[in-house]
Short mmCIF file of N, CA and C in Angstrom, two decimals:
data_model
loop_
_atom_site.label_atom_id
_atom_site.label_comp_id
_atom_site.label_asym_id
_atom_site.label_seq_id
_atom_site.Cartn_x
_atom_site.Cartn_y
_atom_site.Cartn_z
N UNK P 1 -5.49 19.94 -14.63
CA UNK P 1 -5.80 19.79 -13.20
C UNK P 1 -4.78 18.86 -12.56
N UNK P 2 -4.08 19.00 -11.68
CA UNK P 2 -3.10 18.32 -10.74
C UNK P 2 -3.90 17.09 -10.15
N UNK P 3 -2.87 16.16 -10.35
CA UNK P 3 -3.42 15.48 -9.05
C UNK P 3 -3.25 15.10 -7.76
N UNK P 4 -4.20 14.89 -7.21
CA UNK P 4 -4.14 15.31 -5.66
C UNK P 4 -3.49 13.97 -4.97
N UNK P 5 -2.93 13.51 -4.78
CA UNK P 5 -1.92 11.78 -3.41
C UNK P 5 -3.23 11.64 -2.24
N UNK P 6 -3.50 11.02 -2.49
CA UNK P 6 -4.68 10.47 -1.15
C UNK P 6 -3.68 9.46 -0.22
N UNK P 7 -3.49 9.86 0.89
CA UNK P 7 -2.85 8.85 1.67
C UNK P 7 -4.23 7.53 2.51
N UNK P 8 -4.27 6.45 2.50
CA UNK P 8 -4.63 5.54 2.68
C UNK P 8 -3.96 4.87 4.30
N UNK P 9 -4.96 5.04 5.55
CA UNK P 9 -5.10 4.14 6.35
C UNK P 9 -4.79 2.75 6.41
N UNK P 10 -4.21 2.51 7.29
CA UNK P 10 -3.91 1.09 7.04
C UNK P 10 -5.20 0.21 7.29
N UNK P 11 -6.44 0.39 7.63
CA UNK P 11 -7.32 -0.56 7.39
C UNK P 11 -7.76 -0.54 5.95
N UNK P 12 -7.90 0.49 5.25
CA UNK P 12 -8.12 0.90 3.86
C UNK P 12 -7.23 0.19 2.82
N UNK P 13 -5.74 0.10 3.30
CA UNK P 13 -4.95 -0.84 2.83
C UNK P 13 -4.96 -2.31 2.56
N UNK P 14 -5.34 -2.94 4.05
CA UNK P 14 -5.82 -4.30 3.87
C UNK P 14 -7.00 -4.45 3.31
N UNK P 15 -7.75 -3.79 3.04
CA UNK P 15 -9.04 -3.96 2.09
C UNK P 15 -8.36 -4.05 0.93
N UNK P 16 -7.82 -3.25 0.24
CA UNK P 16 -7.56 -3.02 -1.52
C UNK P 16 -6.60 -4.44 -1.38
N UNK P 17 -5.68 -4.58 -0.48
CA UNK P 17 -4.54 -5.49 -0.73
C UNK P 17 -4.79 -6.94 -0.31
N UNK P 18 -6.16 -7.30 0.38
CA UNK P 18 -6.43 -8.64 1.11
C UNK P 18 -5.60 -8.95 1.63
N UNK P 19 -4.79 -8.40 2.40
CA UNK P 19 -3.26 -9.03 2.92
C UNK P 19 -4.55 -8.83 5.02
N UNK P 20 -3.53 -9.75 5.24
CA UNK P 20 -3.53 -9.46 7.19
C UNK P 20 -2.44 -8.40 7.45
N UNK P 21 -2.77 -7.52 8.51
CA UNK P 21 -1.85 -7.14 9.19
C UNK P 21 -0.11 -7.25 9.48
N UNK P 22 -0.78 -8.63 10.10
CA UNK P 22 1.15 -8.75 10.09
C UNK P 22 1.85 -9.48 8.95
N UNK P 23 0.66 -9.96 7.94
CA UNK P 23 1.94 -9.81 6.64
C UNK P 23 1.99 -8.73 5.84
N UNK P 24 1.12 -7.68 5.86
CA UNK P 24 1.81 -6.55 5.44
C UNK P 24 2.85 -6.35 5.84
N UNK P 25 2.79 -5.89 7.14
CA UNK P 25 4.04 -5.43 7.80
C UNK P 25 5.27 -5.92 7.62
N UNK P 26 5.17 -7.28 7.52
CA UNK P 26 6.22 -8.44 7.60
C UNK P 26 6.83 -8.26 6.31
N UNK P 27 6.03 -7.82 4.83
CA UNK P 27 6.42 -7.57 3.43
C UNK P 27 7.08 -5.79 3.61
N UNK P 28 6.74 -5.11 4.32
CA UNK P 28 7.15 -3.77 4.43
C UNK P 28 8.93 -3.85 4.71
N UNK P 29 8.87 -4.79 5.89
CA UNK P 29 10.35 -4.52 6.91
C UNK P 29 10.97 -5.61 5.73
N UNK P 30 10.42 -6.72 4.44
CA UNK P 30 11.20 -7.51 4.05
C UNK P 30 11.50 -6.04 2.42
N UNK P 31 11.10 -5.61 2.32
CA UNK P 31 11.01 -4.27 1.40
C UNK P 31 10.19 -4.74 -0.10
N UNK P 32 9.74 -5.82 0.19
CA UNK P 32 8.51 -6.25 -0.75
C UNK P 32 7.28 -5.62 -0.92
N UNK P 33 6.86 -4.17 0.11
CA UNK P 33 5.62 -3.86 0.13
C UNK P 33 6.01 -2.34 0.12
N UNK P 34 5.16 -1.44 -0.10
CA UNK P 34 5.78 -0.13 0.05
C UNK P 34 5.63 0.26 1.42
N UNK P 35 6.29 1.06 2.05
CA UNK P 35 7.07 2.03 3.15
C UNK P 35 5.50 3.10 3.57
N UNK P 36 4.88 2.79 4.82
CA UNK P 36 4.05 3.67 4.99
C UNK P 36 4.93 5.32 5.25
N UNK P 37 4.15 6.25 5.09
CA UNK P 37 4.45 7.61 5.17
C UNK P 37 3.73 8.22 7.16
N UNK P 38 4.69 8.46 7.93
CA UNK P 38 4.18 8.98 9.28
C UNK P 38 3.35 10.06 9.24
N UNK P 39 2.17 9.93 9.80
CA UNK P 39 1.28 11.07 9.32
C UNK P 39 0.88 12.21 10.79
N UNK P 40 1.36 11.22 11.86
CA UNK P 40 1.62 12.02 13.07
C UNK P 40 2.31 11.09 14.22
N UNK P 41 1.65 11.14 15.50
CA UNK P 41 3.33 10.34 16.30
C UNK P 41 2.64 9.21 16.16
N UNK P 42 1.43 8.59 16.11
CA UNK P 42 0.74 7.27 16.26
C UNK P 42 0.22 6.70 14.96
N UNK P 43 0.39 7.45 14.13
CA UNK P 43 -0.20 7.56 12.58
C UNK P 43 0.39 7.26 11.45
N UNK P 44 0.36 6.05 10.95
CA UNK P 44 0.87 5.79 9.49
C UNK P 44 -0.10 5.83 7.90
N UNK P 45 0.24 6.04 6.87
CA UNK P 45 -0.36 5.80 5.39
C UNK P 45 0.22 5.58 4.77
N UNK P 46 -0.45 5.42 3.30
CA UNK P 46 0.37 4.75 2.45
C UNK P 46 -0.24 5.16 0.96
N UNK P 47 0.85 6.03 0.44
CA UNK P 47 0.29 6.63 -0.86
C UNK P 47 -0.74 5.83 -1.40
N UNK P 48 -1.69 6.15 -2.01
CA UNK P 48 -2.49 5.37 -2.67
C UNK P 48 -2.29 5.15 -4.27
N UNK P 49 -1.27 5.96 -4.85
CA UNK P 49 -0.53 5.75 -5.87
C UNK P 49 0.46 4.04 -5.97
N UNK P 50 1.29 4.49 -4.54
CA UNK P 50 2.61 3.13 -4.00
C UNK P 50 1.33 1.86 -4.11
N UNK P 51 0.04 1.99 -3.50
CA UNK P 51 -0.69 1.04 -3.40
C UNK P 51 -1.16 0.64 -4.23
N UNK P 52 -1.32 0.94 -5.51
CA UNK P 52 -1.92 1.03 -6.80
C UNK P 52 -1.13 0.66 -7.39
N UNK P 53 0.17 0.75 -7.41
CA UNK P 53 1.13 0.42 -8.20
C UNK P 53 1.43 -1.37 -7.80
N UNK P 54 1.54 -1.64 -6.75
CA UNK P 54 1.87 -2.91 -5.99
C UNK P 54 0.75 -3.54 -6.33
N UNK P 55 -0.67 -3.35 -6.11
CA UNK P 55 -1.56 -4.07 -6.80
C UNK P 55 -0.77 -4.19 -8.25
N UNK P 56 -1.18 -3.53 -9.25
CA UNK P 56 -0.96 -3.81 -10.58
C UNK P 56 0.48 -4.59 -11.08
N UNK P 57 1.11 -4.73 -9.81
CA UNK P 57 2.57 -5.38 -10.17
C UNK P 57 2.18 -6.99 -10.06
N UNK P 58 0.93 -7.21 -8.52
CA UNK P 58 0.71 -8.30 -8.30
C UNK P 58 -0.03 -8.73 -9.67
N UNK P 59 -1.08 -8.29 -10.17
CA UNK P 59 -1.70 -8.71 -11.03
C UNK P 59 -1.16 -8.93 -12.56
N UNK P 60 0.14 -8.30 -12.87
CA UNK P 60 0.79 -8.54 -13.56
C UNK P 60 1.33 -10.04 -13.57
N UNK P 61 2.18 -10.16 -12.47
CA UNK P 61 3.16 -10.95 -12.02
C UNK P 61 1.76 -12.81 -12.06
N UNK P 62 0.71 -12.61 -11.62
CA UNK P 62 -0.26 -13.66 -11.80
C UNK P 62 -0.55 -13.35 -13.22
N UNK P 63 -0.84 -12.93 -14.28
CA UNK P 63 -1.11 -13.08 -15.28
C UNK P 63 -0.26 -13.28 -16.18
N UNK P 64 1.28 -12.60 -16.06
CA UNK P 64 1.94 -12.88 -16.88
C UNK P 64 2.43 -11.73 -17.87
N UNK P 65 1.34 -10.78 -17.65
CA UNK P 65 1.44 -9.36 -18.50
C UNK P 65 2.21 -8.18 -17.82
N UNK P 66 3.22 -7.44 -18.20
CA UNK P 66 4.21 -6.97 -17.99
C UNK P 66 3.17 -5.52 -17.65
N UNK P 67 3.80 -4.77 -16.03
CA UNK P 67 2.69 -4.08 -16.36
C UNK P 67 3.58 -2.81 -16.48
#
């Protein structure tokens, strides 16, 4: 079975990531955060894979375990 990319809202984002707003953003344009995907002219997401991955890098990077 394939799997399916769920793109993730940016309020959905700051939930999983506890980040605010404008330091997401602020980590996006510094290229520390992943690159939302345009989903129409007013509309951004953000793989939920890219988001999953950046979690597990953070939690690496605090623990010490290579992920």
């Amino acid at each position: 079975e394939a799997h399916t990319e769920r793109l993730l809202p940016l309020p959905a984002v700051l939930d999983r990531t506890a980040m605010k707003r404008a330091k997401l953003y602020a980590d996006v344009a510094a290229g520390t955060f992943p690159k939302p995907v345009r989903i129409s002219a007013n509309r951004v997401a953000w793989p939920e894979s890219h988001v999953s991955r950046w979690i597990a890098q953070k939690i690496a990077e605090a623990t010490g375990v290579v992920a």
